[in-house]
Coordinates of C-alpha atoms in Angstrom, one line a residue:
X1 CA 3.9 16.6 10.9
X2 CA 1.2 15.4 13.3
X3 CA -0.9 16.5 16.2
X4 CA 0.2 15.0 19.5
X5 CA -2.9 14.4 21.7
X6 CA -2.8 13.9 25.5
X7 CA -6.2 12.7 26.7
X8 CA -7.4 13.0 30.3
X9 CA -10.8 12.1 31.7
X10 CA -12.6 14.7 33.8
X11 CA -12.1 14.6 37.5
X12 CA -14.3 12.6 39.9
X13 CA -17.9 13.9 40.3
X14 CA -20.4 13.6 43.0
X15 CA -22.3 11.3 40.6
X16 CA -19.2 9.1 40.2
X17 CA -19.0 8.7 43.9
X18 CA -22.7 7.9 44.1
X19 CA -22.6 5.3 41.3
X20 CA -24.6 7.4 38.9
X21 CA -24.0 7.5 35.1
X22 CA -24.4 11.2 34.4
X23 CA -24.5 11.1 30.6
X24 CA -25.5 14.5 29.2
X25 CA -26.4 15.9 32.6
X26 CA -23.9 18.6 33.7
X27 CA -22.4 16.9 36.8
X28 CA -20.3 18.6 39.5
X29 CA -16.9 17.7 40.8
X30 CA -16.7 16.3 44.3
X31 CA -14.1 17.5 46.8
X32 CA -11.8 14.6 45.6
X33 CA -12.5 15.7 42.0
X34 CA -11.4 19.3 42.7
X35 CA -8.1 18.0 44.2
X36 CA -7.7 15.7 41.1
X37 CA -8.2 18.7 38.8
X38 CA -5.5 20.7 40.7
X39 CA -3.2 17.6 40.3
X40 CA -4.0 17.4 36.6
X41 CA -2.9 21.1 36.2
X42 CA 0.3 20.4 38.1
X43 CA 1.0 17.3 36.0
X44 CA 0.2 19.0 32.7
X45 CA 1.0 22.7 33.2
X46 CA 4.5 22.5 31.6
X47 CA 3.2 20.2 28.8
X48 CA 3.8 22.6 25.9
X49 CA 0.1 22.4 24.9
X50 CA -1.1 24.8 22.1
X51 CA -4.6 24.4 23.5
X52 CA -6.9 22.5 25.8
X53 CA -10.2 21.1 24.4
X54 CA -13.0 20.0 26.7
X55 CA -16.4 18.6 26.5
X56 CA -19.0 21.4 27.1
X57 CA -20.5 19.4 29.9
X58 CA -19.9 21.2 33.2
X59 CA -17.8 18.5 34.9
X60 CA -15.2 18.6 32.1
X61 CA -15.2 22.4 31.9
X62 CA -14.9 22.6 35.7
X63 CA -11.9 20.2 35.6
X64 CA -10.1 22.3 32.9
X65 CA -10.9 25.6 34.7
X66 CA -9.4 24.3 38.0
X67 CA -6.4 22.7 36.3
X68 CA -5.6 25.9 34.2
X69 CA -7.2 28.8 36.2
X70 CA -5.3 31.5 34.2
X71 CA -6.7 30.2 30.9
X72 CA -3.2 29.2 29.7
X73 CA -3.1 27.3 27.4
X74 CA -6.4 28.6 25.9
X75 CA -9.4 26.5 26.8
X76 CA -12.0 25.5 24.1
X77 CA -15.3 23.7 24.7
X78 CA -16.5 21.4 22.0
X79 CA -19.8 19.5 21.9
X80 CA -18.2 16.7 19.9
X81 CA -16.4 15.7 23.2
X82 CA -19.6 15.0 25.1
X83 CA -20.2 11.7 26.9
X84 CA -22.6 9.3 25.3
X85 CA -26.2 10.6 25.6
X86 CA -28.0 7.9 27.6
X87 CA -31.3 9.7 26.8
X88 CA -34.0 8.8 29.2
X89 CA -31.4 6.9 31.2
X90 CA -29.1 10.0 31.9
X91 CA -28.6 9.9 35.7
X92 CA -29.3 6.2 36.0
X93 CA -27.2 3.8 38.1
X94 CA -23.8 3.0 36.5
X95 CA -24.7 -0.7 36.7
X96 CA -27.8 -0.2 34.6
X97 CA -25.9 1.6 31.9
X98 CA -22.9 -0.9 32.0
X99 CA -25.3 -3.8 31.5
X100 CA -26.6 -2.2 28.2
X101 CA -23.3 -1.0 26.7
X102 CA -22.7 -3.9 24.3
X103 CA -26.2 -3.5 23.0
X104 CA -25.9 0.3 22.5
X105 CA -22.9 0.3 20.2
X106 CA -25.1 0.8 17.2
X107 CA -28.6 1.0 18.7
X108 CA -29.1 4.3 20.6
X109 CA -30.1 4.5 24.2
X110 CA -33.9 5.3 24.4
X111 CA -34.1 9.1 23.6
X112 CA -30.3 9.2 23.3
X113 CA -27.5 8.1 21.1
X114 CA -25.3 5.0 20.3
X115 CA -21.6 4.7 21.1
X116 CA -21.1 4.7 17.3
X117 CA -22.4 8.3 17.2
X118 CA -19.8 9.3 19.8
X119 CA -17.2 7.7 17.6
X120 CA -18.5 9.7 14.6
X121 CA -18.4 13.0 16.6
X122 CA -14.9 12.3 17.7
X123 CA -13.9 11.4 14.1
X124 CA -15.2 14.9 13.0
X125 CA -13.2 16.6 15.8
X126 CA -10.1 14.7 14.8
X127 CA -10.4 15.8 11.2
X128 CA -10.6 19.5 12.3
X129 CA -7.7 19.1 14.6
X130 CA -5.5 17.5 11.9
X131 CA -6.1 20.5 9.7
X132 CA -6.1 23.3 12.2
X133 CA -3.4 22.2 14.7
X134 CA -0.9 20.2 12.6
X135 CA 2.5 20.2 14.3
X136 CA 1.1 21.0 17.8
X137 CA 0.5 19.2 21.1
X138 CA -3.0 19.5 22.6
X139 CA -4.8 18.2 25.7
X140 CA -8.3 16.8 25.5
X141 CA -10.4 16.6 28.7
X142 CA -13.6 14.5 28.2
X143 CA -15.4 11.3 29.2
X144 CA -15.0 7.5 28.9
X145 CA -16.9 7.2 25.6
X146 CA -14.5 9.7 24.0
X147 CA -11.5 7.7 25.2
X148 CA -13.0 4.6 23.6
X149 CA -13.5 6.5 20.4
X150 CA -9.9 7.7 20.4
X151 CA -8.7 4.1 21.0
X152 CA -10.8 2.8 18.1
X153 CA -10.0 5.6 15.7
X154 CA -6.3 6.0 16.4
X155 CA -5.1 2.6 17.6
X156 CA -7.6 0.2 15.9
X157 CA -9.0 -1.1 19.1
X158 CA -12.4 -2.8 19.0
X159 CA -15.3 -0.7 20.3
X160 CA -17.0 -4.0 21.3
X161 CA -14.1 -4.9 23.6
X162 CA -13.7 -1.4 25.1
X163 CA -17.3 -0.9 26.1
X164 CA -17.3 -4.3 28.0
X165 CA -13.9 -3.9 29.7
X166 CA -13.7 -2.9 33.3
X167 CA -13.3 0.9 33.7
X168 CA -9.7 2.1 33.4
X169 CA -8.1 5.2 34.8
X170 CA -4.6 6.5 34.6
X171 CA -3.0 9.9 34.4
X172 CA -3.4 10.4 30.7
X173 CA -3.3 8.5 27.4
X174 CA -1.1 9.6 24.5
X175 CA -2.1 9.5 20.8
X176 CA -0.6 10.7 17.6
X177 CA -2.9 12.1 14.9
X178 CA -1.2 12.2 11.5
X179 CA -1.7 15.3 9.5
X180 CA -3.2 13.3 6.6
X181 CA -5.3 11.2 9.0
X182 CA -8.5 9.6 7.8
X183 CA -10.3 7.1 9.9
X184 CA -10.9 3.6 8.6
X185 CA -14.5 2.6 8.3
X186 CA -15.6 1.0 11.6

């Protein structure tokens, strides 16, 4: 058995539209983002999900609540799905954060965390999911750093390559989490 994971990024925020890297700040969906959240719900409503897990940051929670307004499937917030904490740089221009990403894989942002810490938090979440939700299909709604962590942990992609690649968006990524899954040392 395994856990089938469908991953979606939170919908567009006012910060996204302004070129701001929100980090651990809450963020709010823009008008476009609210429409995208409705579309996400329409796209995923019949997905057979046992649960939806989101970051506890407002923009991810807001996306999930708009997409699944009746609370079906059940929504769960998890701090391990938070975006990378840019520390003193939360709310900085995206270009400023993007220029530092390669250097912040193992070295934390000032007053924040490294991308490797996001990978470790995602690893801990995956271990729990493999045990608790074996044989189910779930939806995760989170942030770009979490998608990079999933790519590293579940497909073997290089974190170094992912943090320097141009941003990617599509309507969902699919992963399989084996029941006996353990991440390789990265």
